[in-house]
Short mmCIF file of C-alpha atoms (C1' of nucleotides) in Angstrom, two decimals:
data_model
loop_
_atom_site.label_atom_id
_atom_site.label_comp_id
_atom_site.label_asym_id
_atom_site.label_seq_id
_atom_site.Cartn_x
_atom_site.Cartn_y
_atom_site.Cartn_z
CA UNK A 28 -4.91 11.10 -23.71
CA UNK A 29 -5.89 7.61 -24.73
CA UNK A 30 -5.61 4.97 -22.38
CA UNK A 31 -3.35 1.95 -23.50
CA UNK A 32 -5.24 -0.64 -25.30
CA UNK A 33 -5.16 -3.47 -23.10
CA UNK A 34 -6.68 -7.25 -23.00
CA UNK A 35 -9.67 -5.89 -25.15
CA UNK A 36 -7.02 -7.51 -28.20
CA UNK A 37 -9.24 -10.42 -29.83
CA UNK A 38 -7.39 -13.52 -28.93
CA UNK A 39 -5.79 -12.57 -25.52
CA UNK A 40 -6.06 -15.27 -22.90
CA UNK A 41 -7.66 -14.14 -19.48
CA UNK A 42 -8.54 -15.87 -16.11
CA UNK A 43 -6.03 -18.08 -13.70
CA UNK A 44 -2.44 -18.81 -15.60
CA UNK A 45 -1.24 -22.05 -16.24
CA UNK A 46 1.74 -23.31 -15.07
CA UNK A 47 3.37 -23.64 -18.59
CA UNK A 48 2.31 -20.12 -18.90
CA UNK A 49 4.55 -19.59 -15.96
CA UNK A 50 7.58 -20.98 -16.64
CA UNK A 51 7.43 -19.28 -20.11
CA UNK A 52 6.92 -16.02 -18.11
CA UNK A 53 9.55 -16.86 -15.86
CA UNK A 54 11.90 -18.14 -18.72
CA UNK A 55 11.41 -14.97 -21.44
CA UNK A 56 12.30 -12.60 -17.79
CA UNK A 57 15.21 -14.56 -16.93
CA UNK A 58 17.05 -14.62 -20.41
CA UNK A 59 15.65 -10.98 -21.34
CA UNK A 60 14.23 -9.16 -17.94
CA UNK A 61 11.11 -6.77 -18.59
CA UNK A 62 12.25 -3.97 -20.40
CA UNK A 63 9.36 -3.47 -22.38
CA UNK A 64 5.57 -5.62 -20.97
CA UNK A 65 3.88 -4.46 -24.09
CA UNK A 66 6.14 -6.40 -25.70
CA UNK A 67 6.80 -8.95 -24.20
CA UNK A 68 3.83 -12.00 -24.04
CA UNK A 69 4.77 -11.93 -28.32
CA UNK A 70 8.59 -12.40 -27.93
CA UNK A 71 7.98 -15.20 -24.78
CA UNK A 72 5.12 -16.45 -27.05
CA UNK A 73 2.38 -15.87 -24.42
CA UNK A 74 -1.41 -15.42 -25.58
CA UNK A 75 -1.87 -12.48 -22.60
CA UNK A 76 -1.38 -8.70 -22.39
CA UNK A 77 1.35 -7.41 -21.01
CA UNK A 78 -0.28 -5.22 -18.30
CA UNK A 79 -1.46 -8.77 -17.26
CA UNK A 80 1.99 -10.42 -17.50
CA UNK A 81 3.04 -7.53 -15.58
CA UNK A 82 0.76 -8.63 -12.26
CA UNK A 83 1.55 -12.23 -12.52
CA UNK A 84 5.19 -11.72 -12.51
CA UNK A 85 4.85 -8.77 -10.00
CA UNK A 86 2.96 -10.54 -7.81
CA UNK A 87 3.28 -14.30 -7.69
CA UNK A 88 5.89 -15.11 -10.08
CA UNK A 89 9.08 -13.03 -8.56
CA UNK A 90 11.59 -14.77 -7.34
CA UNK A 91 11.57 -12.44 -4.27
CA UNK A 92 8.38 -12.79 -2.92
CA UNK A 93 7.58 -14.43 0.45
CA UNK A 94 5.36 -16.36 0.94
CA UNK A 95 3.05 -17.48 3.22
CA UNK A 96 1.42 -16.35 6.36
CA UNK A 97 1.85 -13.20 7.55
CA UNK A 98 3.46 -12.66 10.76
CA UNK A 99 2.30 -10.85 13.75
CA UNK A 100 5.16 -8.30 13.27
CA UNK A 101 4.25 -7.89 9.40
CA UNK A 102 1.13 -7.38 10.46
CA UNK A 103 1.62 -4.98 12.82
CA UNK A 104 3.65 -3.07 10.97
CA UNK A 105 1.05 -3.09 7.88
CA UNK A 106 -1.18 -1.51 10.75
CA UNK A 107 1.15 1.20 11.33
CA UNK A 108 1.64 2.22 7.99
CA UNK A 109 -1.55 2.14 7.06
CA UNK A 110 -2.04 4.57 9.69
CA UNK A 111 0.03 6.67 8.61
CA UNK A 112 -0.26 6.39 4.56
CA UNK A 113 -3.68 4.86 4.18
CA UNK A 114 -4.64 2.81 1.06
CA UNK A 115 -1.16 3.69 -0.35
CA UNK A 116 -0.43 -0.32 -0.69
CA UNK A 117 2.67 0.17 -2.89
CA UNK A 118 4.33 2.00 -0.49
CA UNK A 119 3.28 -0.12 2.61
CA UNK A 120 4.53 -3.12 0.51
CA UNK A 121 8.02 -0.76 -0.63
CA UNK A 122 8.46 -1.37 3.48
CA UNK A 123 7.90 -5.57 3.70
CA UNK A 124 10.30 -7.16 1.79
CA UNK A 125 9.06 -9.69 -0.08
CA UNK A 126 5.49 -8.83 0.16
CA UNK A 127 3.10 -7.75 -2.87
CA UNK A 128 0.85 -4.55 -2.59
CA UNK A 129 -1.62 -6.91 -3.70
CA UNK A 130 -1.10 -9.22 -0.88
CA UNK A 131 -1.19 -6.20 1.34
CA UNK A 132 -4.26 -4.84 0.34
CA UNK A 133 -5.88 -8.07 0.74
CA UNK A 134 -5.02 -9.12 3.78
CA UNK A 135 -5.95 -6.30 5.19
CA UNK A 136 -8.87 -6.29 3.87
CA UNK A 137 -9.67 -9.70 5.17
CA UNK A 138 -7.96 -10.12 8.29
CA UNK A 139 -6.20 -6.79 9.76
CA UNK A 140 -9.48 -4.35 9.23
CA UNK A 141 -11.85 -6.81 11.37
CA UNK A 142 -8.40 -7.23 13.96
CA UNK A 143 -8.24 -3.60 14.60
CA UNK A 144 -12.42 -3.13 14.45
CA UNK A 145 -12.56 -5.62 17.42
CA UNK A 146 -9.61 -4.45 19.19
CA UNK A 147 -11.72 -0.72 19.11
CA UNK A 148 -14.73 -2.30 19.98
CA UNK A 149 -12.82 -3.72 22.85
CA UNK A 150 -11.22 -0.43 23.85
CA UNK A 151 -14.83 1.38 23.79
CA UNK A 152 -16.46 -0.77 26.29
CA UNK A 153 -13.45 0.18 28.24
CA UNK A 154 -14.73 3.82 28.27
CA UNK A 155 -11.90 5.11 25.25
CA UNK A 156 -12.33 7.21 22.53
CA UNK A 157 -11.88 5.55 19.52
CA UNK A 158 -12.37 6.38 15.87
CA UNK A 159 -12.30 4.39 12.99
CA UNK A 160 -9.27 4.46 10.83
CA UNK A 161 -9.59 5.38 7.54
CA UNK A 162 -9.62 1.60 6.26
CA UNK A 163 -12.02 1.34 3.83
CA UNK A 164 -12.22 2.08 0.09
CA UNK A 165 -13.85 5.63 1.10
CA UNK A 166 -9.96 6.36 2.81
CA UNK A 167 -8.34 7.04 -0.83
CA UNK A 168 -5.15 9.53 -0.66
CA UNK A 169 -8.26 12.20 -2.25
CA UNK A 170 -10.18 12.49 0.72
CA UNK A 171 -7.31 12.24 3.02
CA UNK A 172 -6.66 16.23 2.79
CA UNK A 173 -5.53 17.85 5.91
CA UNK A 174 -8.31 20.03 7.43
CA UNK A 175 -5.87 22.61 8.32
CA UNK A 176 -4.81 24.20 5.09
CA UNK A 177 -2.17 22.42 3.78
CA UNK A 178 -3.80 20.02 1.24
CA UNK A 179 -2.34 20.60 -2.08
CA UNK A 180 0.28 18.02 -2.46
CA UNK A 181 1.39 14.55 -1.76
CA UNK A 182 0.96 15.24 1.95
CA UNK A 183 -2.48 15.11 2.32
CA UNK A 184 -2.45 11.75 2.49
CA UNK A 185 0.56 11.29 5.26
CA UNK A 186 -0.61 14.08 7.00
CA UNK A 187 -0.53 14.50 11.14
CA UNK A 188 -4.02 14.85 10.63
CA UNK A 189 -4.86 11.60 8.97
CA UNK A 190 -3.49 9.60 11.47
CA UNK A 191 -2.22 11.04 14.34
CA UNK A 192 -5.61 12.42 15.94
CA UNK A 193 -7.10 8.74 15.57
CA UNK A 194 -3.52 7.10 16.49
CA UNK A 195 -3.94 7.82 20.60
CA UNK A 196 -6.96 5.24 20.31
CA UNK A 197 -4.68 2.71 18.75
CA UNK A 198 -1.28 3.48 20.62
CA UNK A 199 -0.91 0.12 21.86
CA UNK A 200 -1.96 -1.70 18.88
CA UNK A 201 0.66 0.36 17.08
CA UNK A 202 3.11 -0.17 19.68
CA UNK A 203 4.33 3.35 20.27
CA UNK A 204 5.12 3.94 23.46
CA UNK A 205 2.50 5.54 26.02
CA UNK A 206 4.37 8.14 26.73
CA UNK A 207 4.27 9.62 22.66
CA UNK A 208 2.16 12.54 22.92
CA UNK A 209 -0.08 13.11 19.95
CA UNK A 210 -0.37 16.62 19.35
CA UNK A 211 -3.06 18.58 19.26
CA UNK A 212 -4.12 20.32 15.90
CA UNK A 213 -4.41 23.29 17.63
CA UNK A 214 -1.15 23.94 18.07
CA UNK A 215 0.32 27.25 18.40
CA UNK A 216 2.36 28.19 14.93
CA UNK A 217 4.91 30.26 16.82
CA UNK A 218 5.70 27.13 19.42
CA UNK A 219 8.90 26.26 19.83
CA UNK A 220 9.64 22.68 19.05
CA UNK A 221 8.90 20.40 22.21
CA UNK A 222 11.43 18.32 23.16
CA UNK A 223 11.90 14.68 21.91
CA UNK A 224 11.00 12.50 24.43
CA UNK A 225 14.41 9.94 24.48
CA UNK A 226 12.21 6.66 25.22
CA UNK A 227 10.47 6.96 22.08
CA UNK A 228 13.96 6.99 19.84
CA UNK A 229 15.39 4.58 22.33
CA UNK A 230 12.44 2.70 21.75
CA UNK A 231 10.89 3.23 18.08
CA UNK A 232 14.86 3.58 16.52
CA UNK A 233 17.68 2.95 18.25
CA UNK A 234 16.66 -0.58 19.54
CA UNK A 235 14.91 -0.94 16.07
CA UNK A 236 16.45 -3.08 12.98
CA UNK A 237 18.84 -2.08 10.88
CA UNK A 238 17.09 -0.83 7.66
CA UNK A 239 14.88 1.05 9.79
CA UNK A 240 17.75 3.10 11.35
CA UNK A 241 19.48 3.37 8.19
CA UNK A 242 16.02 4.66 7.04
CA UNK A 243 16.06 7.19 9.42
CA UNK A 244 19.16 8.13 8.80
CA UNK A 245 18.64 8.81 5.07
CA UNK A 246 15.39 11.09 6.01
CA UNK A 247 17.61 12.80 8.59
CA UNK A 248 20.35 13.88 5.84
CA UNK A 249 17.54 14.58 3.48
CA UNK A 250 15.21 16.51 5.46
CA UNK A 251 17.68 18.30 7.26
CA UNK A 252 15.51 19.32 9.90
CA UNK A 253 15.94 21.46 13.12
CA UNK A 254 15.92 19.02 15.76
CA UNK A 255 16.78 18.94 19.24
CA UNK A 256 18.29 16.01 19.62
CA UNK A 257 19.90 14.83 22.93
CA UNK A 258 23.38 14.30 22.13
CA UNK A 259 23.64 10.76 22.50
CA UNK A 260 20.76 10.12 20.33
CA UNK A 261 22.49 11.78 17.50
CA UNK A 262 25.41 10.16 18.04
CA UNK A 263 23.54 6.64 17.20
CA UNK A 264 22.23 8.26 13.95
CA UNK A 265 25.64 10.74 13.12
CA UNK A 266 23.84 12.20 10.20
CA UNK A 267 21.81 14.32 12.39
CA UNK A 268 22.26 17.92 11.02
CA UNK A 269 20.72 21.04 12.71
CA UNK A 270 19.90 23.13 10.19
CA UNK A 271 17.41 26.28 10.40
CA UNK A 272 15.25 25.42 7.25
CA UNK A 273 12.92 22.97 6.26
CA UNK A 274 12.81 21.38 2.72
CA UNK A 275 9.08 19.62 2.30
CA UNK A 276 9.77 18.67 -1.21
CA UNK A 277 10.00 15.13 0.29
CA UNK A 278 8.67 11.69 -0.51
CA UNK A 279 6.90 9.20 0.74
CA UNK A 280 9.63 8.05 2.31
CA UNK A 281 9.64 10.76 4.21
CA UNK A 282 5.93 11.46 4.41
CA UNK A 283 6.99 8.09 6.59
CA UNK A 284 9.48 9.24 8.93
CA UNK A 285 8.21 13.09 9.35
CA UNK A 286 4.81 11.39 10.91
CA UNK A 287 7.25 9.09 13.22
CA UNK A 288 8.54 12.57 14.33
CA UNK A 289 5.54 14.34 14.46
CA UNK A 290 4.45 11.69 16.89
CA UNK A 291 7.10 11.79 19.10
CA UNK A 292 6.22 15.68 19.29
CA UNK A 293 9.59 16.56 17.42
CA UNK A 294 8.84 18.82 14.62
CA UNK A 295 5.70 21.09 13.91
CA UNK A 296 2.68 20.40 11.82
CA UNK A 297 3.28 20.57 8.10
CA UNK A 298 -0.11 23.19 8.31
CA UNK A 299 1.93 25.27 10.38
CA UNK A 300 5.11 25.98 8.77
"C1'" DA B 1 -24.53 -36.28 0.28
"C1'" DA B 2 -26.04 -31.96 -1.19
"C1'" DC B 3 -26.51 -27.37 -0.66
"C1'" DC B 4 -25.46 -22.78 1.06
"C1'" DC B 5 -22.61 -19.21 2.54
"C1'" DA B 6 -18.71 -16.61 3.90
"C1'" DG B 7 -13.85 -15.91 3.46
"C1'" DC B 8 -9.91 -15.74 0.73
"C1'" DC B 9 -7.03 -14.33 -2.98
"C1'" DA B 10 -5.55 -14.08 -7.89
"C1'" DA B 11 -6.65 -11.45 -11.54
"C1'" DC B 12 -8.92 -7.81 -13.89
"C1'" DC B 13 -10.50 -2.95 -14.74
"C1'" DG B 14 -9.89 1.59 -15.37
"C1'" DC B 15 -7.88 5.82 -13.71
"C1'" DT B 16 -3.51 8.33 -12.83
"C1'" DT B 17 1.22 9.18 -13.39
"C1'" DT B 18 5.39 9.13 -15.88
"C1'" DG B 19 8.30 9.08 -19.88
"C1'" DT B 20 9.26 10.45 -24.44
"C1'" DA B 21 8.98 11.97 -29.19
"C1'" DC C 10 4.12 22.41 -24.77
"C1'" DT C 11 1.36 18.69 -26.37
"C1'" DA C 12 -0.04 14.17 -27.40
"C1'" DC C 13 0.47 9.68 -26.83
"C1'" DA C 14 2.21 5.20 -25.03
"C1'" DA C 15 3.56 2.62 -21.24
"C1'" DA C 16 3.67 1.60 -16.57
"C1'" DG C 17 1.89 2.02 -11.93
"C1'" DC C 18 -1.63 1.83 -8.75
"C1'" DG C 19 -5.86 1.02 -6.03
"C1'" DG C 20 -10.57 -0.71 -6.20
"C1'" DT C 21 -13.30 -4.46 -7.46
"C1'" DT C 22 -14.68 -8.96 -9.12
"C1'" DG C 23 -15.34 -13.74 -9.41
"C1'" DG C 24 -13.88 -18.44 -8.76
"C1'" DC C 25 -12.36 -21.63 -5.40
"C1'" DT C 26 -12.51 -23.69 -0.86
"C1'" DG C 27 -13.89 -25.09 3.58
"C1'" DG C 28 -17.17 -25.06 7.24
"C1'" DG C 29 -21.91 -25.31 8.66
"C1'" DT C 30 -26.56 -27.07 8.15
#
DNA sequence: AACCCAGCCAACCGCTTTGTA
DNA sequence: CTACAAAGCGGTTGGCTGGGT
């Protein structure tokens, strides 16, 4: 499988782009979109790849991208995902509007992995446990298997196991309630499901936005879950459906939501279905 | 003023995944 | 099913900038 022949072209342009390479970027797009990059720096008359036309537009050059600072609640949210997807920065930035993986990856990188290093340092000298999230390059979706058995697919890296076990250290960083319980890998297989505690919906969902209920909503029809669900709570959600069968042929998406639910101690561990 | 250094971020590199003939 | 092209993605690099000495 040969890899796509790329910038190595003789006369392709590299470095920082101009700004009349931008608005003939951002002219060729508007009057023709992006069908085909490959294509595309010869018909907008641009001396660069296209994988490299690609990134600028991606992620500078879109007309929906924010920018800017972030803000404490962007950041805290990249801190919960990341918690619960690790390096996966597309998928983080799927969940910020506006925001570039790129952007992602490097502010965390910068700013969010020293924030949450001193806030641990800060919780050990108060006598806590605390682990190290997997932040760093070494915390790729490879060597984020499950060390419970179930590590052949896209789960491994949105697995209970990733996260949740070094999530109690960060609880209020993340701002799940105290009263979540992180379960215990341990848990008995033949367990019946615990029941949801109703301050974490009323807390994490209901009271949340609206995308993120509408979110839920979709991974609710989807998933089609067994759930015991106080009635009112599924009222707020009405696409609630108990249904004795679990379909884990889900995506990331998903991977997102099932770890929201696995912390609130509503469904078992993926390892022991 | 000159130099050094650390932080930031845009851009690149190369591997993986996806689409298609 | 296979081979290949194209796109996507995450890790890394390198230039710029601002603060400190």
């Amino acid at each position: 499988m040969g890899r796509a022949p790329c910038c190595e072209k003789m006369g392709l342009k590299k470095g920082p782009w101009t700004a009349e390479e931008d608005q003939l970027l951002i002219a060729f797009i508007r009057q023709h979109g992006h069908g085909n990059w490959r294509a595309l720096p010869k018909q907008a008359g641009l001396l660069r790849c296209g994988k490299s036309c690609r990134l600028r537009w991606t992620n500078y050059l879109r007309p929906d991208i924010k920018r800017g600072n972030f803000s404490k609640e962007e950041e805290d949210t990249i801190i919960n995902l990341h918690e619960m997807l690790g390096n996966r920065w597309s998928a983080i930035a799927a969940r910020l509007p506006g925001r570039t993986d790129n952007e992602i990856k490097n502010v965390w990188h910068t700013h969010l992995k020293k924030r949450l290093k001193n806030y641990q340092s800060t919780s050990n000298t108060k006598g806590q446990t605390v682990t190290e999230p997997k932040c760093d390059s070494n915390a790729s979706s490879e060597s984020n298997t499950m060390n419970s058995g179930f590590e052949s697919s896209e789960y491994a890296s949105v697995s209970p196991q990733d996260s949740s076990s070094e999530l109690s250290s960060v609880t209020d960083l993340t701002g799940l309630p105290n009263n979540v319980v992180i379960k215990d890998e341990s848990m008995d297989t033949s367990e019946t499901f615990p029941q949801i505690d109703e301050s974490f919906w009323s807390e994490e969902l209901s009271t949340g936005n609206s995308t993120m209920q509408s979110d839920f909503a979709g991974f609710a029809e989807e998933l089609q879950f067994q759930f015991p669900l106080s009635p009112s709570i599924s009222a707020s959600f009405g696409t609630m459906e108990h249904v004795n069968e679990y379909n884990f042929n889900i995506d990331d998406d998903m991977g997102f939501w099932y770890n929201l639910l696995i912390k609130a101690g509503g469904l078992p561990e993926l390892s022991e279905i």
